[in-house]
Tab-separated table of C-alpha atoms in Angstrom:
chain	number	residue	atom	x	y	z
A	1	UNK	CA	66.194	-25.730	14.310
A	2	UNK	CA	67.762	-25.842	17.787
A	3	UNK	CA	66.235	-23.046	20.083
A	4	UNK	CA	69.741	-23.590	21.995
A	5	UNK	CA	71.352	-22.239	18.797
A	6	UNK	CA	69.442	-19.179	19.272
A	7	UNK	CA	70.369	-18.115	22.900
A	8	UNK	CA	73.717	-17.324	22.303
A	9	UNK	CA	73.324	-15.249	19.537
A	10	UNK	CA	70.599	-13.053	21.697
A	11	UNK	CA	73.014	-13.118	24.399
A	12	UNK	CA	75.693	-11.595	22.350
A	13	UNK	CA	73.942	-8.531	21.243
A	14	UNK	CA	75.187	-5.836	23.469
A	15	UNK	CA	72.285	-4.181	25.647
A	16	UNK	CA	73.429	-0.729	24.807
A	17	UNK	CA	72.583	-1.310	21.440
A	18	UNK	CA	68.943	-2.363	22.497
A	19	UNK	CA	68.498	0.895	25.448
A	20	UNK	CA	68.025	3.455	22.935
A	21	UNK	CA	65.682	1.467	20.770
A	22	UNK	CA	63.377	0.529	23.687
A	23	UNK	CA	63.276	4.124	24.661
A	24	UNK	CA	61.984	4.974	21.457
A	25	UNK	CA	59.324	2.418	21.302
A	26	UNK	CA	58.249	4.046	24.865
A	27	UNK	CA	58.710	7.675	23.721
A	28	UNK	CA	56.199	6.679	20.614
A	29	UNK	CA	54.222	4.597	22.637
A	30	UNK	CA	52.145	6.978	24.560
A	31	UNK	CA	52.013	9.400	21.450
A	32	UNK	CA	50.329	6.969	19.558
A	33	UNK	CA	47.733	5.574	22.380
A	34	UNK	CA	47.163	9.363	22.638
A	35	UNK	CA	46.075	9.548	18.867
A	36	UNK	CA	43.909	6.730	19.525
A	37	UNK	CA	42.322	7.537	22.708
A	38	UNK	CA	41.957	11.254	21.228
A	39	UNK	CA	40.624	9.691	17.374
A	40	UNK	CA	38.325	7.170	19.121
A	41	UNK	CA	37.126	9.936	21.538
A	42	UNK	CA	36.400	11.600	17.414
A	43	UNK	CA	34.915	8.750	16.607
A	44	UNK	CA	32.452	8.460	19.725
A	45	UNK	CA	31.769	11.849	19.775
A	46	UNK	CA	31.030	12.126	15.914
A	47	UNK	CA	28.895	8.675	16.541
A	48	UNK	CA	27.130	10.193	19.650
A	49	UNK	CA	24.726	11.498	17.895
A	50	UNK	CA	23.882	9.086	15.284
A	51	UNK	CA	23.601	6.408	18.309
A	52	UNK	CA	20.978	8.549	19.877
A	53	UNK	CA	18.963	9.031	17.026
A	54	UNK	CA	19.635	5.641	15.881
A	55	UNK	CA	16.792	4.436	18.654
A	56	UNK	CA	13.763	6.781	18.219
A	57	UNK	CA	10.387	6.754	19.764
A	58	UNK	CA	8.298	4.383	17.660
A	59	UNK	CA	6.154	7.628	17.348
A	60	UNK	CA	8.350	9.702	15.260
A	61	UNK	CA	9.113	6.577	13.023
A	62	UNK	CA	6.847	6.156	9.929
A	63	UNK	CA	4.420	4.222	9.391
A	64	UNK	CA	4.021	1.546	6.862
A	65	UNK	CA	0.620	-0.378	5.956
A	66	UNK	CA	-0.020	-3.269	3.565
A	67	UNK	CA	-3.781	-4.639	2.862
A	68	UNK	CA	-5.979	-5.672	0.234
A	69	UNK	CA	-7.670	-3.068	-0.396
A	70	UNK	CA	-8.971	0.442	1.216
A	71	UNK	CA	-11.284	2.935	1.408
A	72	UNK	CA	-9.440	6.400	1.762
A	73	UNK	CA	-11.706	9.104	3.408
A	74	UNK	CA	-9.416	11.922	3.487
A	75	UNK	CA	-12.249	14.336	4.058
A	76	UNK	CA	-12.985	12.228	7.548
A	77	UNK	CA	-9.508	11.636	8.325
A	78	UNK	CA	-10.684	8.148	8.061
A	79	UNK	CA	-8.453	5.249	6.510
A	80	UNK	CA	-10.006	1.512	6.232
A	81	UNK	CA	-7.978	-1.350	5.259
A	82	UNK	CA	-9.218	-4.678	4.487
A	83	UNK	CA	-7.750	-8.285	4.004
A	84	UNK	CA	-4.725	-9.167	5.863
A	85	UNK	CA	-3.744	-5.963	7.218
A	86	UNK	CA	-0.320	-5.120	8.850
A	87	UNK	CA	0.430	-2.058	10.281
A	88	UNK	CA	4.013	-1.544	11.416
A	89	UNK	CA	5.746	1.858	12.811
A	90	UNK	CA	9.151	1.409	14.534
A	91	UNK	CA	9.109	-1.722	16.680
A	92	UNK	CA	4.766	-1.627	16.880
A	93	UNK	CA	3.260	-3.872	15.008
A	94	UNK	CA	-0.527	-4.317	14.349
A	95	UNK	CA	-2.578	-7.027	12.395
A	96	UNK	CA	-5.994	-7.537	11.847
A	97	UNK	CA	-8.845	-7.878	9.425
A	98	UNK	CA	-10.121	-4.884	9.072
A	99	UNK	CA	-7.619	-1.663	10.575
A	100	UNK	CA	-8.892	1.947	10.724
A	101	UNK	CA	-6.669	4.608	11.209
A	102	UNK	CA	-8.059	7.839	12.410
A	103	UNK	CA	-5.883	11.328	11.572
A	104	UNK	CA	-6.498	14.883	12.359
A	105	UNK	CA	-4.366	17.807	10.519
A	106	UNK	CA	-2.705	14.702	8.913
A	107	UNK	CA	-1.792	13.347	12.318
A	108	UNK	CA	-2.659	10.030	13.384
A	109	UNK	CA	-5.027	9.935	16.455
A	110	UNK	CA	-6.192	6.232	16.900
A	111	UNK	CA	-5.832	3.090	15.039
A	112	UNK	CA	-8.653	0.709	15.700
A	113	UNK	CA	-7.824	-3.401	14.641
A	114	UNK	CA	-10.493	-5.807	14.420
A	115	UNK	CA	-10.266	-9.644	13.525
A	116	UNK	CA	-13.132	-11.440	13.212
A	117	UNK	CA	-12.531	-15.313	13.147
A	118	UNK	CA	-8.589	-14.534	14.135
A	119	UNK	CA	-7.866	-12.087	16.913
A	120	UNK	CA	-6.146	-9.205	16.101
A	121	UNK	CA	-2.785	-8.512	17.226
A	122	UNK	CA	-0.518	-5.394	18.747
A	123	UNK	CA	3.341	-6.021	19.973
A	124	UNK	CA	5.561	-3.809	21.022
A	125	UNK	CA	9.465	-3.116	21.790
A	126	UNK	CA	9.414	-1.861	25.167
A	127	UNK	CA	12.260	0.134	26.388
A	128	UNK	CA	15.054	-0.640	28.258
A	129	UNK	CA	15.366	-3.886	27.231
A	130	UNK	CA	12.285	-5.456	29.113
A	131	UNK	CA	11.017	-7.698	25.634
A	132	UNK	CA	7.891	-7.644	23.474
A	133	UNK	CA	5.078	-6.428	24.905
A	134	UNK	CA	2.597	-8.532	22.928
A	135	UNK	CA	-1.286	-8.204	23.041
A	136	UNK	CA	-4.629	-9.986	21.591
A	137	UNK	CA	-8.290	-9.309	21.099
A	138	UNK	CA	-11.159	-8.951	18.682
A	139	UNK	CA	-11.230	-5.367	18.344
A	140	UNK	CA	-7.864	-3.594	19.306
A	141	UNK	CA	-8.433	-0.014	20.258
A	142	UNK	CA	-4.928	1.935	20.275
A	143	UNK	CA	-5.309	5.547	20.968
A	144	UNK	CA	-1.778	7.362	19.657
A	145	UNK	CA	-1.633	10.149	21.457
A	146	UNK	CA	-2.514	8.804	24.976
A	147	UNK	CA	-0.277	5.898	24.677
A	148	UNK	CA	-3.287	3.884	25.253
A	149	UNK	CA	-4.523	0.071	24.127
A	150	UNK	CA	-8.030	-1.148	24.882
A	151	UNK	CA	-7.934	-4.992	24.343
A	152	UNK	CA	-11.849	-5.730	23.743
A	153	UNK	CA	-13.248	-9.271	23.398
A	154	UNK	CA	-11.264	-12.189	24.214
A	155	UNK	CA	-8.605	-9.644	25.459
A	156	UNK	CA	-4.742	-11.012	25.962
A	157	UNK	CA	-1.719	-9.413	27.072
A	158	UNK	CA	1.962	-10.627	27.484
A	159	UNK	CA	4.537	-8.469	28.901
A	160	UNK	CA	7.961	-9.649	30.425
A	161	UNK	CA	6.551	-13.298	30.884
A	162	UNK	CA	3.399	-12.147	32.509
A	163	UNK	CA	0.614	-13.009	31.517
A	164	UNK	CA	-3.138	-11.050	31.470
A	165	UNK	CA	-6.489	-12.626	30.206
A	166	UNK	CA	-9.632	-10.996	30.398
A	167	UNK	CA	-13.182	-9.905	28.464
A	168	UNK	CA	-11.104	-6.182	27.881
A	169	UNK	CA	-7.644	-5.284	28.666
A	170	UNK	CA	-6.794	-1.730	29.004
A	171	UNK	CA	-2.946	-0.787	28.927
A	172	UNK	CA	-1.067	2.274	29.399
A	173	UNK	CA	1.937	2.325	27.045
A	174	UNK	CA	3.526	4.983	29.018
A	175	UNK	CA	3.179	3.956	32.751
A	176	UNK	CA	2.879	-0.035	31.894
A	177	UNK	CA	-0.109	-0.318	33.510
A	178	UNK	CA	-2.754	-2.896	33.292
A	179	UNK	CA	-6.426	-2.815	34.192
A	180	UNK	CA	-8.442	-6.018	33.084
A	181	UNK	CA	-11.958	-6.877	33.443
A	182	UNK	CA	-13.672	-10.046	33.182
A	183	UNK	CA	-17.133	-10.977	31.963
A	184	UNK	CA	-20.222	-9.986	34.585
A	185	UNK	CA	-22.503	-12.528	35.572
A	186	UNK	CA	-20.079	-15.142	34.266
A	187	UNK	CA	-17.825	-17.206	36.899
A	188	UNK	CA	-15.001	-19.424	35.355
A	189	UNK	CA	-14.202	-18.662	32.299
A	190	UNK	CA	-15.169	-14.788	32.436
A	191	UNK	CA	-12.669	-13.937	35.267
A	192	UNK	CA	-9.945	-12.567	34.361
A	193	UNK	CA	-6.576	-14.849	34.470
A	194	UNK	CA	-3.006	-13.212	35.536
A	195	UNK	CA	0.124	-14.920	35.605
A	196	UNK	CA	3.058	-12.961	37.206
A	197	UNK	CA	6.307	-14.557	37.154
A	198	UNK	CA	8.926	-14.700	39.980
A	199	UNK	CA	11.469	-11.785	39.894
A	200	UNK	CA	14.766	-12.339	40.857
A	201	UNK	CA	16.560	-9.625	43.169
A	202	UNK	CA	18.568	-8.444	40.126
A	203	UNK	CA	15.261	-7.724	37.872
A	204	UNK	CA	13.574	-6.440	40.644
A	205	UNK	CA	16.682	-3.291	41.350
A	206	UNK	CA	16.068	-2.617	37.490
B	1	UNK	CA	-33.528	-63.296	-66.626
B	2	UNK	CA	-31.869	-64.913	-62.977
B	3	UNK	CA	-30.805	-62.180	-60.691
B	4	UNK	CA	-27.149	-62.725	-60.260
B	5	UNK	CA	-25.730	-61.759	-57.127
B	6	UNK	CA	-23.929	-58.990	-57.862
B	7	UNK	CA	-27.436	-57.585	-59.208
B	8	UNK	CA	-28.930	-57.862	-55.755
B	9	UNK	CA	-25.899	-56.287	-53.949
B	10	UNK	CA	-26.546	-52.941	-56.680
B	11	UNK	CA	-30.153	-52.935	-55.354
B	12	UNK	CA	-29.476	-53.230	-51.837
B	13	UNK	CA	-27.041	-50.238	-52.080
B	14	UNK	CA	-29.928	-48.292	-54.031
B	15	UNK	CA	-32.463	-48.624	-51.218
B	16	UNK	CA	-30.353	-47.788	-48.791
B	17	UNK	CA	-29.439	-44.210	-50.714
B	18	UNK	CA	-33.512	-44.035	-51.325
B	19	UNK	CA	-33.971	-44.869	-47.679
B	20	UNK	CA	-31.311	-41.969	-46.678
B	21	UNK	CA	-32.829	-39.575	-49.232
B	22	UNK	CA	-36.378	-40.220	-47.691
B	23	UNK	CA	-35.207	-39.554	-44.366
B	24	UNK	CA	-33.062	-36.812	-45.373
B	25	UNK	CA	-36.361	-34.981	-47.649
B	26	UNK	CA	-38.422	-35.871	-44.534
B	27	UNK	CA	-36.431	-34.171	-41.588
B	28	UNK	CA	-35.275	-30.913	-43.604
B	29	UNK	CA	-36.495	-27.785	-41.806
B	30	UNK	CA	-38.926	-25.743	-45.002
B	31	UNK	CA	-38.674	-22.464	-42.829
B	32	UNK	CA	-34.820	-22.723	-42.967
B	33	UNK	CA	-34.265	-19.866	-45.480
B	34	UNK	CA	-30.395	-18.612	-46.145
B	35	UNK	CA	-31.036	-15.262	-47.739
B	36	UNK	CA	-28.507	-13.007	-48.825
B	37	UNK	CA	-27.494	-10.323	-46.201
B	38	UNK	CA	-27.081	-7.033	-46.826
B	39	UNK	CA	-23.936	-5.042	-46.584
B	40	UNK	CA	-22.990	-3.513	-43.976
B	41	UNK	CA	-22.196	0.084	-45.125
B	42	UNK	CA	-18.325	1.183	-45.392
B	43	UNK	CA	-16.794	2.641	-41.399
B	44	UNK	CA	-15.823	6.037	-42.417
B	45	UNK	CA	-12.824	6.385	-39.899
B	46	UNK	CA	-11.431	9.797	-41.349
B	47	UNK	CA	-11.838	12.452	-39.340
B	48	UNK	CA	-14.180	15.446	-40.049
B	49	UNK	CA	-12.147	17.831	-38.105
B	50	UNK	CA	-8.546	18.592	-37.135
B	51	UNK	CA	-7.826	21.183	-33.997
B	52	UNK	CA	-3.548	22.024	-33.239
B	53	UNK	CA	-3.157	23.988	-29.843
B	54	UNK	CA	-7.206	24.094	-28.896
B	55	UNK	CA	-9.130	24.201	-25.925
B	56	UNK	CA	-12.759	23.071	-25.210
B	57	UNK	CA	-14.565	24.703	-22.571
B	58	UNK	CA	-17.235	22.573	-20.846
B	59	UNK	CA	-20.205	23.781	-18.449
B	60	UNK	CA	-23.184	21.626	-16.979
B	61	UNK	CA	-26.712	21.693	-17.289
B	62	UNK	CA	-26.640	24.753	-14.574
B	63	UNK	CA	-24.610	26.506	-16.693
B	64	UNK	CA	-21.555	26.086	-13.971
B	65	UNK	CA	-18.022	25.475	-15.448
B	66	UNK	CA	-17.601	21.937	-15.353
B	67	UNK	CA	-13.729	21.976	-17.158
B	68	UNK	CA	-11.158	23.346	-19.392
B	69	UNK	CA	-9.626	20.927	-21.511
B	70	UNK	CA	-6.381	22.032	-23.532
B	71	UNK	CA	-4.453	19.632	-26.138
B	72	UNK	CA	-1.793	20.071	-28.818
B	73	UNK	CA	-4.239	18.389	-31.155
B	74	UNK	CA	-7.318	17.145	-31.311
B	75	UNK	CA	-9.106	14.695	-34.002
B	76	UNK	CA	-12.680	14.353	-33.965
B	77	UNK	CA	-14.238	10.913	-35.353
B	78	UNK	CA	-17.883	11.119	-36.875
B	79	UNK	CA	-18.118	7.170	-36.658
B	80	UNK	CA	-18.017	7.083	-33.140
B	81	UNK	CA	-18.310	10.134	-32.181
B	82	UNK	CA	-14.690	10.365	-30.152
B	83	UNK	CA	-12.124	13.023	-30.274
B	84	UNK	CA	-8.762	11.934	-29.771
B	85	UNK	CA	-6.543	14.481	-27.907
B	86	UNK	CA	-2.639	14.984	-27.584
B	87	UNK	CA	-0.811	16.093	-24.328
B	88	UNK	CA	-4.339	16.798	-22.776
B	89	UNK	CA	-4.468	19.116	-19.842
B	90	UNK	CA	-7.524	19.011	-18.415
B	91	UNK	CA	-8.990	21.779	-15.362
B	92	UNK	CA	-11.665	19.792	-13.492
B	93	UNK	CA	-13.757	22.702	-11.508
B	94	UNK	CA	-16.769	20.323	-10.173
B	95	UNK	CA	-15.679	21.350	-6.503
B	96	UNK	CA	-14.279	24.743	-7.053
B	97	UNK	CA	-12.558	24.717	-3.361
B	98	UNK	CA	-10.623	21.448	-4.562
B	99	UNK	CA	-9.901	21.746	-8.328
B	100	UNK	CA	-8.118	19.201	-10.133
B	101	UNK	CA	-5.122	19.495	-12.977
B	102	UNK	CA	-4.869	16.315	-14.908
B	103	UNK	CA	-2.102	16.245	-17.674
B	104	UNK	CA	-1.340	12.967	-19.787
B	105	UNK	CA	0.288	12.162	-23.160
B	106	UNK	CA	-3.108	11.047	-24.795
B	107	UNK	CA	-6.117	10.760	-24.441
B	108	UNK	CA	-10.012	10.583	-25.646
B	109	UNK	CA	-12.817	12.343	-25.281
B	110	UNK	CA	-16.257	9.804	-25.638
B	111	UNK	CA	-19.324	9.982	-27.138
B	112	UNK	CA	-20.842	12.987	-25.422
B	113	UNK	CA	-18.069	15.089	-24.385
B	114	UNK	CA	-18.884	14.025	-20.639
B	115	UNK	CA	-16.215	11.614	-19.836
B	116	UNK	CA	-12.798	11.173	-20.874
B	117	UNK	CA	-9.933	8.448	-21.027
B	118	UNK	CA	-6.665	9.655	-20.645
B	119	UNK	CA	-3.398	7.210	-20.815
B	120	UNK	CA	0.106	7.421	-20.709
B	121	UNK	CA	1.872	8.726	-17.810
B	122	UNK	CA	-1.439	10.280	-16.654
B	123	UNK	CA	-0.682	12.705	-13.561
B	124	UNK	CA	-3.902	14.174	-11.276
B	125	UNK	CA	-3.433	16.656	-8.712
B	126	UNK	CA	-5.915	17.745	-6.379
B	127	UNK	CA	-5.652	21.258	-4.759
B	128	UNK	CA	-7.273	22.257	-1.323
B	129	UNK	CA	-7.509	26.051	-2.029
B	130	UNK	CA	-7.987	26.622	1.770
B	131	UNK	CA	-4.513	25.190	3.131
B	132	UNK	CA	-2.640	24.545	-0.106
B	133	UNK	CA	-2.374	20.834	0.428
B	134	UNK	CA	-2.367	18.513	-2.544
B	135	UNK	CA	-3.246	14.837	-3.231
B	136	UNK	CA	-1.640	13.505	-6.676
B	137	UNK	CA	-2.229	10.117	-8.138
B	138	UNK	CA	-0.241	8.892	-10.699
B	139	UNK	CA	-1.038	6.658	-13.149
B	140	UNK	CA	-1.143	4.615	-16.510
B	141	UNK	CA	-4.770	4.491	-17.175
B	142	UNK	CA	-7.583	6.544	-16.061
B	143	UNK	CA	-11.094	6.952	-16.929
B	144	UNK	CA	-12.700	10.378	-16.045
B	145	UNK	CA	-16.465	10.569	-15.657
B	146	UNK	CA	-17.460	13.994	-14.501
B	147	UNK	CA	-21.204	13.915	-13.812
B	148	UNK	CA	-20.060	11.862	-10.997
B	149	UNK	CA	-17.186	13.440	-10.090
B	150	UNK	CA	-15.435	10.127	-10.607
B	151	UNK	CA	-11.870	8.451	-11.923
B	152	UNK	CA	-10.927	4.924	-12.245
B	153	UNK	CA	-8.611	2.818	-13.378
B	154	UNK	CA	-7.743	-0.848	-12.965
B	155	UNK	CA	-4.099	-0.133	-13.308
B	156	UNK	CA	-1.303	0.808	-10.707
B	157	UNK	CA	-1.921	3.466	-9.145
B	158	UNK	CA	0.151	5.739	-6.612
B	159	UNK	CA	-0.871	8.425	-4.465
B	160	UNK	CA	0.942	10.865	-2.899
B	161	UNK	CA	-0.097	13.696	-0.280
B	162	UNK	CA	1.968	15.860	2.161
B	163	UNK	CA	2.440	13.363	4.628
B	164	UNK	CA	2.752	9.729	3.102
B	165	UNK	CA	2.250	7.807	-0.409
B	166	UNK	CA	0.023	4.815	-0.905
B	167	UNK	CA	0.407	2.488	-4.179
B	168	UNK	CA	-2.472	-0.014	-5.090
B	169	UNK	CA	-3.741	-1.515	-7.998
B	170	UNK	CA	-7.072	-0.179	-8.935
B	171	UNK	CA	-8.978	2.684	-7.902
B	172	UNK	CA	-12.318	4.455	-7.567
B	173	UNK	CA	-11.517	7.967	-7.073
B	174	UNK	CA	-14.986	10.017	-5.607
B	175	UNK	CA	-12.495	13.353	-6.036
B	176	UNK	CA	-15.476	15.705	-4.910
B	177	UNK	CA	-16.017	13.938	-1.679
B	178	UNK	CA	-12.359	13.463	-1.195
B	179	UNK	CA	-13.056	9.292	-0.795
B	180	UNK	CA	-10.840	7.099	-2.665
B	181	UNK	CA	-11.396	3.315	-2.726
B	182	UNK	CA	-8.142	0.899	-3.612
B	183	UNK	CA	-9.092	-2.192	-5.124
B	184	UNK	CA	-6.558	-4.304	-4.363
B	185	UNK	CA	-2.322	-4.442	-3.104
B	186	UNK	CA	-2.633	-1.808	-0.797
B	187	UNK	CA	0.763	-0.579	0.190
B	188	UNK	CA	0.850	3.012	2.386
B	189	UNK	CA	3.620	4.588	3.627
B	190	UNK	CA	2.694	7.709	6.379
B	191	UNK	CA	5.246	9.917	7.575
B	192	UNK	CA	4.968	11.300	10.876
B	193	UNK	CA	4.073	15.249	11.379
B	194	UNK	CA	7.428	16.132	12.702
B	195	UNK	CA	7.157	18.263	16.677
């Protein structure tokens, strides 16, 4: 086909004839972007919520446990799970050995995770985007309600690329703070050993 | 006469039979006696009783109601001493402040009347008079021994309280001190109190 062949023919077709038709498109136009914008507004609006609730507190979320077996002392409050334990509620995530969870008016007040030839291990989502907060020791002390871990033995903690070893960790949730200690009357290995990576300019604004 | 070959090979055959008779005479056990037994006197498995819509009423040595066992029939069995039981519903009162309600499709009671076996869609629910709140375990199989204030069973097993439900296979259930061991599989699932 010869695109020549075409020009005339567009040529010929009067521009009155195409006016009133353009006007209309224009005339609809901005009556349908307006049902868009208004639907999608709908849409965002009805989704709003949802969205929000789609990203609870790890908290609120349930928690799910899997081991091989368990002694159940609901008299105590006192839950033990043995044999490959993992613990997960939201984005936390606990493994161990042996895992004790300690509830109160059926509310959980401390989960305590011990590993005895393998560490046992606690990560984390943190907010805002900032990674896994991941974190290692022999007995793993995580008090609920304070928002607290206490890394004991052998005690490891990785957050944003940083890097914490000590004898016992100790690590706010809520405030991201870390306190380490290292071994007494031990130099070398029983210091503790941090390694903070460089920031850039646009990690250190958020 | 001459002894033809055929002659010796007959004698040689009858010494060796002599020989294996000797040995056989000489090794057998005198004090091995095979005496008739006696025998063994006919199971009677027919029942001696027959209960429809009955209910046994159990109390300990202290005279304390122990429990209340209901069934649409029960079939007692002299032989062994066992009374089978239909749609048992059984009121455990060992810790009055936590009684238990245990229904099932069937069951037995053993030799005794102490402990009981209940199968079939066997359903336990444990009642904290002071706030209400109720642990149920659900089940296949389940063995009841109530001097120890003790169920097991080696078969799946869920339990389910106000907050959570844990399924495992196998269980020790120490229902008067509240403690219940899982044997194995351990899956729990704990829902959050909600602010």
């Amino acid at each position: 086909m010869n695109l020549n062949s075409l020009e005339p023919k567009q040529k010929l077709e009067p521009k009155q004839k195409l006016e009133p038709k353009k006007k209309l498109e224009r005339k609809k136009k901005p009556a349908r972007n307006a049902k868009i914008a208004i639907r999608s507004i709908l849409g965002i609006l009805l989704l709003l919520p949802t969205l929000t609730m789609a990203l609870p507190s790890d908290r609120e979320m349930p928690i799910e446990i899997e081991s091989d077996s368990a002694d159940i002392d609901n008299k105590k409050g006192v839950s033990v799970y043995r044999g490959d334990v993992v613990m997960t509620q939201g984005s936390t995530r606990i493994t161990g050995d042996v895992v004790t969870v300690y509830t109160k008016d059926q509310e959980v007040q401390k989960v305590v995770a011990e590993g005895v030839n393998k560490r046992a291990y606690y990560e984390e989502e943190q907010p805002d985007a900032q990674g896994i907060l991941q974190a290692w020791g022999h007995t793993i002390d995580y008090k609920v309600l304070d928002e607290k871990i206490h890394l004991i033995r052998q005690a490891q903690l990785i957050q944003k690329g940083d890097s914490f070893k000590g004898e016992r960790i100790d690590y706010d949730l809520k405030q991201q703070k870390v306190n380490a200690k290292g071994l007494e009357n031990r130099k070398g290995e029983g210091r503790v050993q941090m390694v903070i990576q460089p920031r850039t300019e646009q990690q250190e604004k958020n | 006469m001459p002894i033809t070959s055929s002659y010796k090979s007959y004698l040689l055959v009858a010494c060796v039979l002599m020989t294996m008779v000797g040995i056989g005479y000489w090794s057998y056990d005198g004090t091995l006696h095979v005496t008739k037994q006696n025998r063994q006197p006919e199971i009677q498995e027919n029942a001696d009783y027959y209960l429809v819509d009955a209910t046994i009423t159990q109390f300990n040595e202290t005279g304390t109601l122990e429990y209340e066992l209901t069934s649409n029939a029960i079939t007692h069995y002299p032989h062994n001493d066992t009374t089978l039981l239909k749609t048992p519903h059984l009121r455990n009162y060992s810790d009055p402040q936590k009684p238990i309600v245990t229904d099932a499709l069937n069951g037995k009671l053993l030799p005794g009347d102490q402990d009981i076996e209940l199968w079939d869609d066997v359903v336990m629910i444990q009642t904290d008079t002071s706030n209400g709140s109720q642990v149920r375990m659900d089940t296949d199989f389940i063995t009841i021994y109530s001097e120890q204030s003790l169920a097991v069973t080696d078969r799946p097993v869920l339990i389910t309280n106000d907050t959570g439900r844990t399924r495992a296979i196998g269980m020790e259930a120490f229902y008067k001190d509240s403690l219940i061991k899982l044997k194995s599989r351990v899956r729990g699932f704990h829902e959050p109190k909600q602010p």
